[in-house]
Structure formats: structure tokens, C-alpha cells
Amino acid sequence: ETGVTQSPTHLIKTRGQQVTLRCSSQSGHNTVSWYQQALGQGPQFIFQYYREEENGRGNFPPRFSGLQFPNYSSELNVNALELDDSALYLCASSSEATAYNEQFFGPGTRLTVL
Amino acid sequence: AQKVTQAQTEISVVEKEDVTLDCVYETRDTTYYLFWYKQPPSGELVFLIRRNSFDEQNEISGRYSWNFQKSTSSFNFTITASQVVDSAVYFCALSGGSSNTGKLIFGQGTTLQVKP
């Protein structure tokens, strides 16, 4: 069983640029959630994708957008990067989009915005 | 609104000591789930336990134990005979609600340092 993988591991961008982060869900999982974790903080929910549709969104502006593909992998896109976007971005997959289902996390992508 | 509070920012203990990590939550939902995750320096969140709001039975798994008390809205985590490998950031999280998306609300985390 392959776990959740994310790419790239690290990324450095400058203000105003755009970035795409990728996540491959665990085998058999149809739900992907994205979280932002600023340094010294707990992860904050960005949004969730279930069977290729957005299924819930946290308090993040529209410049944070996402996609889920037929194989249930997912992308997180951030436009017009700001310094405060510097964080660890975590992807989690689960077998269904319910509060009960355990979420399995990937190792994260560390984004630095200069 | 849902909220999770982990009042202890950092805890330092010597190996073999017992340590308890506190977690207090707020929710208006009658059905909800509580989780604990461990985050080692590598960054990946590791699932430790899930509890539903209807099951207040305490749980023990090896050196780990959890105490869930709805009366005080607390879900505390105890490590018995701590080891250096237990050093990590520990997060308590809550999910539930009418949307039932599985969105996790995390606390701020408690950094545990176990010294040899």
C-alpha cells in the first residue's frame, strides 16, 4: 500500500508569483484535504476534494484553488503569492469525505516566499 | 464555532517520566470526533487515536493512554515512561458538524522534549 506523497519537498518563490503543489492520495482513497501550517502553529484547513469536486473550504482567499483528477490525485494552486503564504502545506487523503474517516497525511511541501 | 485549545506550548521531561498533554475542545455538535496526531521533525503528521463523542471509555495502547471527559470537554493524552523517541509536536484535533466533510480543527500543538 502506497502512502500519501507530495511534491516538491521544498520550494522558494518570490512575491507575486504563482505556485502549484501536488499530492498523490493513498491507494483506495477518494478524498483529499489540504492544510496550511505556519511555523509554530497547528495546520489550518484550506479545502477538501471529494470525487473531483470541492467539498468544503476554510477561510482562505480565492487565490487558493485546487483540482482533483480522476485518479484522485490533487493539486493546490496559489496565485499572487504573499510573504504570509510561507508555510508547510500538508495534503491528507481518506477513504471517504466524512468526519469519521481517518486522514492520512503526506510529508508536506515547505514553501518559502521571498 | 469549533475550537481546540492546547494550553501547554512546550513540555520538557527526563526519560522514563510520565507526561500528560492537555486538550480542551469546544463544539456545539452532538456527534463529533477527536484525534491526536504526532508530528516528528520530518513534518509528516502521524495518526495516534480517534475517539467519537459517544464513547467516553478511556483507551490504552502500550505506553500511550487517553482520557476523554465530555463533562469538561477534555481529551488528554498521557505517555507513560517517556522515551527520547517520543520527542515531537503533538496535535489534538476535532472534526464533525453538519457539513461532515472531515475537516480537522487543530490545536496549536504541544512540543514535547524528552531528554536522556
PDB file of C-alpha atoms in Angstrom:
ATOM      1  CA  GLU A   1       0.000   0.000   0.000  1.00  0.00           C
ATOM      2  CA  THR A   2       1.498   3.324  -1.111  1.00  0.00           C
ATOM      3  CA  GLY A   3       1.128   6.211   1.295  1.00  0.00           C
ATOM      4  CA  VAL A   4       0.383   9.844   0.556  1.00  0.00           C
ATOM      5  CA  THR A   5       3.130  11.546  -1.427  1.00  0.00           C
ATOM      6  CA  GLN A   6       3.682  15.234  -2.118  1.00  0.00           C
ATOM      7  CA  SER A   7       5.902  17.151  -4.497  1.00  0.00           C
ATOM      8  CA  PRO A   8       8.039  19.110  -4.421  1.00  0.00           C
ATOM      9  CA  THR A   9       9.566  18.801  -0.968  1.00  0.00           C
ATOM     10  CA  HIS A  10      10.760  22.379  -0.839  1.00  0.00           C
ATOM     11  CA  LEU A  11      10.030  25.412  -2.959  1.00  0.00           C
ATOM     12  CA  ILE A  12      11.230  29.002  -2.990  1.00  0.00           C
ATOM     13  CA  LYS A  13       9.207  31.680  -4.765  1.00  0.00           C
ATOM     14  CA  THR A  14       9.023  35.455  -4.806  1.00  0.00           C
ATOM     15  CA  ARG A  15       6.047  37.668  -4.031  1.00  0.00           C
ATOM     16  CA  GLY A  16       3.502  37.849  -6.822  1.00  0.00           C
ATOM     17  CA  GLN A  17       4.463  34.536  -8.388  1.00  0.00           C
ATOM     18  CA  GLN A  18       2.205  31.515  -8.734  1.00  0.00           C
ATOM     19  CA  VAL A  19       2.866  28.025  -7.390  1.00  0.00           C
ATOM     20  CA  THR A  20       1.417  24.539  -7.888  1.00  0.00           C
ATOM     21  CA  LEU A  21       1.781  21.827  -5.286  1.00  0.00           C
ATOM     22  CA  ARG A  22       0.956  18.190  -5.981  1.00  0.00           C
ATOM     23  CA  CYS A  23      -0.406  15.338  -3.910  1.00  0.00           C
ATOM     24  CA  SER A  24      -0.949  11.666  -4.659  1.00  0.00           C
ATOM     25  CA  SER A  25      -3.527  10.097  -2.402  1.00  0.00           C
ATOM     26  CA  GLN A  26      -3.177   6.748  -0.736  1.00  0.00           C
ATOM     27  CA  SER A  27      -4.368   3.782  -2.776  1.00  0.00           C
ATOM     28  CA  GLY A  28      -8.147   3.349  -2.491  1.00  0.00           C
ATOM     29  CA  HIS A  29      -8.777   6.872  -1.176  1.00  0.00           C
ATOM     30  CA  ASN A  30     -11.146   9.243  -2.991  1.00  0.00           C
ATOM     31  CA  THR A  31     -10.855  12.286  -0.732  1.00  0.00           C
ATOM     32  CA  VAL A  32      -8.017  14.784  -0.460  1.00  0.00           C
ATOM     33  CA  SER A  33      -7.771  17.654   2.019  1.00  0.00           C
ATOM     34  CA  TRP A  34      -5.192  20.442   2.016  1.00  0.00           C
ATOM     35  CA  TYR A  35      -3.880  22.195   5.108  1.00  0.00           C
ATOM     36  CA  GLN A  36      -1.543  25.143   5.658  1.00  0.00           C
ATOM     37  CA  GLN A  37       0.751  25.002   8.665  1.00  0.00           C
ATOM     38  CA  ALA A  38       2.594  28.210   9.523  1.00  0.00           C
ATOM     39  CA  LEU A  39       5.676  27.922  11.702  1.00  0.00           C
ATOM     40  CA  GLY A  40       4.781  27.118  15.291  1.00  0.00           C
ATOM     41  CA  GLN A  41       1.072  26.759  14.530  1.00  0.00           C
ATOM     42  CA  GLY A  42      -1.382  23.949  14.019  1.00  0.00           C
ATOM     43  CA  PRO A  43      -2.493  23.061  10.491  1.00  0.00           C
ATOM     44  CA  GLN A  44      -5.333  25.168   9.062  1.00  0.00           C
ATOM     45  CA  PHE A  45      -7.865  23.603   6.691  1.00  0.00           C
ATOM     46  CA  ILE A  46      -7.755  25.087   3.188  1.00  0.00           C
ATOM     47  CA  PHE A  47     -10.221  22.895   1.278  1.00  0.00           C
ATOM     48  CA  GLN A  48     -11.225  19.344   0.524  1.00  0.00           C
ATOM     49  CA  TYR A  49     -11.855  17.498  -2.734  1.00  0.00           C
ATOM     50  CA  TYR A  50     -14.155  14.505  -2.929  1.00  0.00           C
ATOM     51  CA  ARG A  51     -14.596  12.615  -6.199  1.00  0.00           C
ATOM     52  CA  GLU A  52     -13.175  15.567  -8.188  1.00  0.00           C
ATOM     53  CA  GLU A  53     -15.465  18.205  -6.635  1.00  0.00           C
ATOM     54  CA  GLU A  54     -14.653  20.792  -3.963  1.00  0.00           C
ATOM     55  CA  ASN A  55     -16.337  19.602  -0.776  1.00  0.00           C
ATOM     56  CA  GLY A  56     -15.762  22.266   1.835  1.00  0.00           C
ATOM     57  CA  ARG A  57     -13.461  25.243   2.135  1.00  0.00           C
ATOM     58  CA  GLY A  58     -11.752  27.007   5.006  1.00  0.00           C
ATOM     59  CA  ASN A  59     -11.146  30.706   5.475  1.00  0.00           C
ATOM     60  CA  PHE A  60      -8.729  31.189   2.588  1.00  0.00           C
ATOM     61  CA  PRO A  61      -8.999  33.711  -0.274  1.00  0.00           C
ATOM     62  CA  PRO A  62      -9.905  32.679  -3.843  1.00  0.00           C
ATOM     63  CA  ARG A  63      -6.266  32.872  -4.951  1.00  0.00           C
ATOM     64  CA  PHE A  64      -6.006  29.468  -3.266  1.00  0.00           C
ATOM     65  CA  SER A  65      -7.550  26.994  -5.680  1.00  0.00           C
ATOM     66  CA  GLY A  66      -7.375  23.295  -6.323  1.00  0.00           C
ATOM     67  CA  LEU A  67      -8.111  20.374  -8.560  1.00  0.00           C
ATOM     68  CA  GLN A  68      -8.669  16.687  -8.136  1.00  0.00           C
ATOM     69  CA  PHE A  69      -8.061  14.298 -11.007  1.00  0.00           C
ATOM     70  CA  PRO A  70      -9.837  11.055 -11.938  1.00  0.00           C
ATOM     71  CA  ASN A  71      -7.103   9.047 -10.191  1.00  0.00           C
ATOM     72  CA  TYR A  72      -7.871  11.173  -7.066  1.00  0.00           C
ATOM     73  CA  SER A  73      -4.512  12.902  -7.021  1.00  0.00           C
ATOM     74  CA  SER A  74      -4.770  16.615  -6.372  1.00  0.00           C
ATOM     75  CA  GLU A  75      -3.146  19.992  -6.972  1.00  0.00           C
ATOM     76  CA  LEU A  76      -3.113  23.114  -4.843  1.00  0.00           C
ATOM     77  CA  ASN A  77      -2.551  26.346  -6.752  1.00  0.00           C
ATOM     78  CA  VAL A  78      -1.732  29.650  -5.118  1.00  0.00           C
ATOM     79  CA  ASN A  79      -1.699  32.831  -7.193  1.00  0.00           C
ATOM     80  CA  ALA A  80      -0.174  36.202  -6.360  1.00  0.00           C
ATOM     81  CA  LEU A  81       1.975  34.819  -3.589  1.00  0.00           C
ATOM     82  CA  GLU A  82       2.361  36.856  -0.410  1.00  0.00           C
ATOM     83  CA  LEU A  83       5.035  36.629   2.267  1.00  0.00           C
ATOM     84  CA  ASP A  84       2.473  35.163   4.698  1.00  0.00           C
ATOM     85  CA  ASP A  85       1.952  32.223   2.364  1.00  0.00           C
ATOM     86  CA  SER A  86       5.286  30.848   3.565  1.00  0.00           C
ATOM     87  CA  ALA A  87       4.328  27.630   5.349  1.00  0.00           C
ATOM     88  CA  LEU A  88       4.295  23.864   5.285  1.00  0.00           C
ATOM     89  CA  TYR A  89       1.482  22.650   3.038  1.00  0.00           C
ATOM     90  CA  LEU A  90       0.096  19.301   4.027  1.00  0.00           C
ATOM     91  CA  CYS A  91      -2.074  17.027   1.981  1.00  0.00           C
ATOM     92  CA  ALA A  92      -4.213  14.323   3.591  1.00  0.00           C
ATOM     93  CA  SER A  93      -6.241  11.577   1.992  1.00  0.00           C
ATOM     94  CA  SER A  94      -9.094   9.498   3.357  1.00  0.00           C
ATOM     95  CA  SER A  95     -11.326   6.726   2.088  1.00  0.00           C
ATOM     96  CA  GLU A  96     -14.474   8.860   2.305  1.00  0.00           C
ATOM     97  CA  ALA A  97     -15.316  12.507   2.970  1.00  0.00           C
ATOM     98  CA  THR A  98     -16.735  12.140   6.454  1.00  0.00           C
ATOM     99  CA  ALA A  99     -15.770  13.319   9.904  1.00  0.00           C
ATOM    100  CA  TYR A 100     -15.277   9.708  10.954  1.00  0.00           C
ATOM    101  CA  ASN A 101     -12.666   8.706   8.438  1.00  0.00           C
ATOM    102  CA  GLU A 102      -9.059   8.858   9.481  1.00  0.00           C
ATOM    103  CA  GLN A 103      -6.938  11.173   7.371  1.00  0.00           C
ATOM    104  CA  PHE A 104      -3.502  10.043   6.288  1.00  0.00           C
ATOM    105  CA  PHE A 105      -1.017  12.857   5.846  1.00  0.00           C
ATOM    106  CA  GLY A 106       1.824  13.286   3.408  1.00  0.00           C
ATOM    107  CA  PRO A 107       5.247  14.689   4.344  1.00  0.00           C
ATOM    108  CA  GLY A 108       4.308  18.180   3.178  1.00  0.00           C
ATOM    109  CA  THR A 109       5.760  20.805   0.874  1.00  0.00           C
ATOM    110  CA  ARG A 110       7.644  23.628   2.520  1.00  0.00           C
ATOM    111  CA  LEU A 111       7.018  26.849   0.625  1.00  0.00           C
ATOM    112  CA  THR A 112       9.150  29.919   1.211  1.00  0.00           C
ATOM    113  CA  VAL A 113       8.040  33.228  -0.304  1.00  0.00           C
ATOM    114  CA  LEU A 114      10.714  35.933  -0.511  1.00  0.00           C
TER     115      LEU A 114
ATOM    116  CA  ALA B   1     -17.796  27.562  16.290  1.00  0.00           C
ATOM    117  CA  GLN B   2     -15.395  24.728  16.832  1.00  0.00           C
ATOM    118  CA  LYS B   3     -12.140  25.251  18.666  1.00  0.00           C
ATOM    119  CA  VAL B   4      -9.313  23.186  20.135  1.00  0.00           C
ATOM    120  CA  THR B   5      -7.019  24.546  22.820  1.00  0.00           C
ATOM    121  CA  GLN B   6      -3.700  23.036  23.830  1.00  0.00           C
ATOM    122  CA  ALA B   7      -2.548  25.330  26.600  1.00  0.00           C
ATOM    123  CA  GLN B   8       0.877  23.737  27.003  1.00  0.00           C
ATOM    124  CA  THR B   9       3.205  25.143  24.347  1.00  0.00           C
ATOM    125  CA  GLU B  10       6.290  23.198  25.379  1.00  0.00           C
ATOM    126  CA  ILE B  11       6.968  20.413  27.867  1.00  0.00           C
ATOM    127  CA  SER B  12      10.373  19.065  28.788  1.00  0.00           C
ATOM    128  CA  VAL B  13      10.807  15.834  30.746  1.00  0.00           C
ATOM    129  CA  VAL B  14      13.571  13.397  31.520  1.00  0.00           C
ATOM    130  CA  GLU B  15      13.379   9.922  30.027  1.00  0.00           C
ATOM    131  CA  LYS B  16      11.150   7.480  31.940  1.00  0.00           C
ATOM    132  CA  GLU B  17       8.992  10.231  33.402  1.00  0.00           C
ATOM    133  CA  ASP B  18       5.247  10.182  32.749  1.00  0.00           C
ATOM    134  CA  VAL B  19       3.820  13.179  30.908  1.00  0.00           C
ATOM    135  CA  THR B  20       0.271  14.349  30.171  1.00  0.00           C
ATOM    136  CA  LEU B  21      -0.641  16.571  27.249  1.00  0.00           C
ATOM    137  CA  ASP B  22      -3.840  18.546  27.733  1.00  0.00           C
ATOM    138  CA  CYS B  23      -6.525  19.189  25.136  1.00  0.00           C
ATOM    139  CA  VAL B  24      -9.755  21.145  25.600  1.00  0.00           C
ATOM    140  CA  TYR B  25     -12.285  21.458  22.808  1.00  0.00           C
ATOM    141  CA  GLU B  26     -15.393  23.478  22.003  1.00  0.00           C
ATOM    142  CA  THR B  27     -18.212  22.382  19.751  1.00  0.00           C
ATOM    143  CA  ARG B  28     -21.996  22.626  19.598  1.00  0.00           C
ATOM    144  CA  ASP B  29     -22.317  19.390  17.677  1.00  0.00           C
ATOM    145  CA  THR B  30     -23.609  16.275  19.404  1.00  0.00           C
ATOM    146  CA  THR B  31     -21.667  13.986  17.082  1.00  0.00           C
ATOM    147  CA  TYR B  32     -18.005  14.728  16.701  1.00  0.00           C
ATOM    148  CA  TYR B  33     -14.627  13.021  16.629  1.00  0.00           C
ATOM    149  CA  LEU B  34     -11.421  13.770  18.458  1.00  0.00           C
ATOM    150  CA  PHE B  35      -7.958  12.867  17.234  1.00  0.00           C
ATOM    151  CA  TRP B  36      -4.372  13.007  18.360  1.00  0.00           C
ATOM    152  CA  TYR B  37      -1.549  13.296  15.841  1.00  0.00           C
ATOM    153  CA  LYS B  38       2.220  13.230  16.310  1.00  0.00           C
ATOM    154  CA  GLN B  39       4.462  15.396  14.144  1.00  0.00           C
ATOM    155  CA  PRO B  40       8.142  14.448  14.237  1.00  0.00           C
ATOM    156  CA  PRO B  41      10.791  16.790  12.770  1.00  0.00           C
ATOM    157  CA  SER B  42      10.225  15.241   9.328  1.00  0.00           C
ATOM    158  CA  GLY B  43       6.882  17.079   9.233  1.00  0.00           C
ATOM    159  CA  GLU B  44       4.502  14.241   8.463  1.00  0.00           C
ATOM    160  CA  LEU B  45       1.515  14.006  10.808  1.00  0.00           C
ATOM    161  CA  VAL B  46       1.168  10.519  12.263  1.00  0.00           C
ATOM    162  CA  PHE B  47      -2.269   9.380  13.419  1.00  0.00           C
ATOM    163  CA  LEU B  48      -2.370   8.143  17.019  1.00  0.00           C
ATOM    164  CA  ILE B  49      -6.018   7.788  18.005  1.00  0.00           C
ATOM    165  CA  ARG B  50      -9.621   8.642  17.096  1.00  0.00           C
ATOM    166  CA  ARG B  51     -12.475   8.911  19.570  1.00  0.00           C
ATOM    167  CA  ASN B  52     -16.166   9.549  18.870  1.00  0.00           C
ATOM    168  CA  SER B  53     -18.332  11.702  21.097  1.00  0.00           C
ATOM    169  CA  PHE B  54     -20.448   8.768  22.278  1.00  0.00           C
ATOM    170  CA  ASP B  55     -17.568   6.695  23.573  1.00  0.00           C
ATOM    171  CA  GLU B  56     -16.064   8.041  26.784  1.00  0.00           C
ATOM    172  CA  GLN B  57     -14.201   4.873  27.583  1.00  0.00           C
ATOM    173  CA  ASN B  58     -10.535   5.538  28.210  1.00  0.00           C
ATOM    174  CA  GLU B  59      -8.081   3.812  25.928  1.00  0.00           C
ATOM    175  CA  ILE B  60      -4.625   2.419  26.455  1.00  0.00           C
ATOM    176  CA  SER B  61      -2.185   1.438  23.735  1.00  0.00           C
ATOM    177  CA  GLY B  62       1.174   0.368  25.068  1.00  0.00           C
ATOM    178  CA  ARG B  63       2.731   3.368  26.812  1.00  0.00           C
ATOM    179  CA  TYR B  64       0.025   5.687  25.476  1.00  0.00           C
ATOM    180  CA  SER B  65      -3.319   6.343  27.140  1.00  0.00           C
ATOM    181  CA  TRP B  66      -6.135   8.766  26.524  1.00  0.00           C
ATOM    182  CA  ASN B  67      -8.692  10.219  28.915  1.00  0.00           C
ATOM    183  CA  PHE B  68     -11.875  11.581  27.307  1.00  0.00           C
ATOM    184  CA  GLN B  69     -14.248  13.543  29.561  1.00  0.00           C
ATOM    185  CA  LYS B  70     -17.264  15.171  27.940  1.00  0.00           C
ATOM    186  CA  SER B  71     -18.183  16.924  31.201  1.00  0.00           C
ATOM    187  CA  THR B  72     -15.033  19.030  30.968  1.00  0.00           C
ATOM    188  CA  SER B  73     -14.677  18.893  27.142  1.00  0.00           C
ATOM    189  CA  SER B  74     -11.225  17.432  27.503  1.00  0.00           C
ATOM    190  CA  PHE B  75      -9.292  14.730  25.696  1.00  0.00           C
ATOM    191  CA  ASN B  76      -5.943  14.370  27.425  1.00  0.00           C
ATOM    192  CA  PHE B  77      -3.039  12.203  26.311  1.00  0.00           C
ATOM    193  CA  THR B  78      -0.597  10.526  28.692  1.00  0.00           C
ATOM    194  CA  ILE B  79       2.723   8.941  27.802  1.00  0.00           C
ATOM    195  CA  THR B  80       3.996   6.570  30.468  1.00  0.00           C
ATOM    196  CA  ALA B  81       7.737   6.029  30.886  1.00  0.00           C
ATOM    197  CA  SER B  82       8.613   8.524  28.161  1.00  0.00           C
ATOM    198  CA  GLN B  83      11.427   7.836  25.724  1.00  0.00           C
ATOM    199  CA  VAL B  84      13.645  10.097  23.641  1.00  0.00           C
ATOM    200  CA  VAL B  85      11.822   8.885  20.507  1.00  0.00           C
ATOM    201  CA  ASP B  86       8.623  10.451  21.885  1.00  0.00           C
ATOM    202  CA  SER B  87      10.104  13.898  21.272  1.00  0.00           C
ATOM    203  CA  ALA B  88       7.832  15.592  18.740  1.00  0.00           C
ATOM    204  CA  VAL B  89       4.986  18.073  18.382  1.00  0.00           C
ATOM    205  CA  TYR B  90       1.634  16.609  19.352  1.00  0.00           C
ATOM    206  CA  PHE B  91      -1.646  17.924  17.994  1.00  0.00           C
ATOM    207  CA  CYS B  92      -5.165  17.407  19.217  1.00  0.00           C
ATOM    208  CA  ALA B  93      -7.853  17.815  16.530  1.00  0.00           C
ATOM    209  CA  LEU B  94     -11.635  17.870  16.222  1.00  0.00           C
ATOM    210  CA  SER B  95     -13.961  17.031  13.349  1.00  0.00           C
ATOM    211  CA  GLY B  96     -17.699  16.800  12.990  1.00  0.00           C
ATOM    212  CA  GLY B  97     -20.624  19.071  12.373  1.00  0.00           C
ATOM    213  CA  SER B  98     -23.418  19.284   9.873  1.00  0.00           C
ATOM    214  CA  SER B  99     -21.099  19.534   6.891  1.00  0.00           C
ATOM    215  CA  ASN B 100     -19.398  16.306   7.943  1.00  0.00           C
ATOM    216  CA  THR B 101     -16.582  16.873   5.474  1.00  0.00           C
ATOM    217  CA  GLY B 102     -13.916  15.548   7.737  1.00  0.00           C
ATOM    218  CA  LYS B 103     -12.382  18.995   8.104  1.00  0.00           C
ATOM    219  CA  LEU B 104      -9.999  18.830  11.036  1.00  0.00           C
ATOM    220  CA  ILE B 105      -9.700  21.695  13.506  1.00  0.00           C
ATOM    221  CA  PHE B 106      -6.277  21.519  15.117  1.00  0.00           C
ATOM    222  CA  GLY B 107      -4.972  22.946  18.342  1.00  0.00           C
ATOM    223  CA  GLN B 108      -1.735  24.926  18.422  1.00  0.00           C
ATOM    224  CA  GLY B 109       0.261  21.847  19.328  1.00  0.00           C
ATOM    225  CA  THR B 110       2.448  20.893  22.279  1.00  0.00           C
ATOM    226  CA  THR B 111       6.165  20.395  21.736  1.00  0.00           C
ATOM    227  CA  LEU B 112       7.419  17.544  23.873  1.00  0.00           C
ATOM    228  CA  GLN B 113      11.127  17.202  24.531  1.00  0.00           C
ATOM    229  CA  VAL B 114      12.291  14.053  26.255  1.00  0.00           C
ATOM    230  CA  LYS B 115      15.857  14.295  27.498  1.00  0.00           C
ATOM    231  CA  PRO B 116      18.041  11.247  28.072  1.00  0.00           C
TER     232      PRO B 116
END
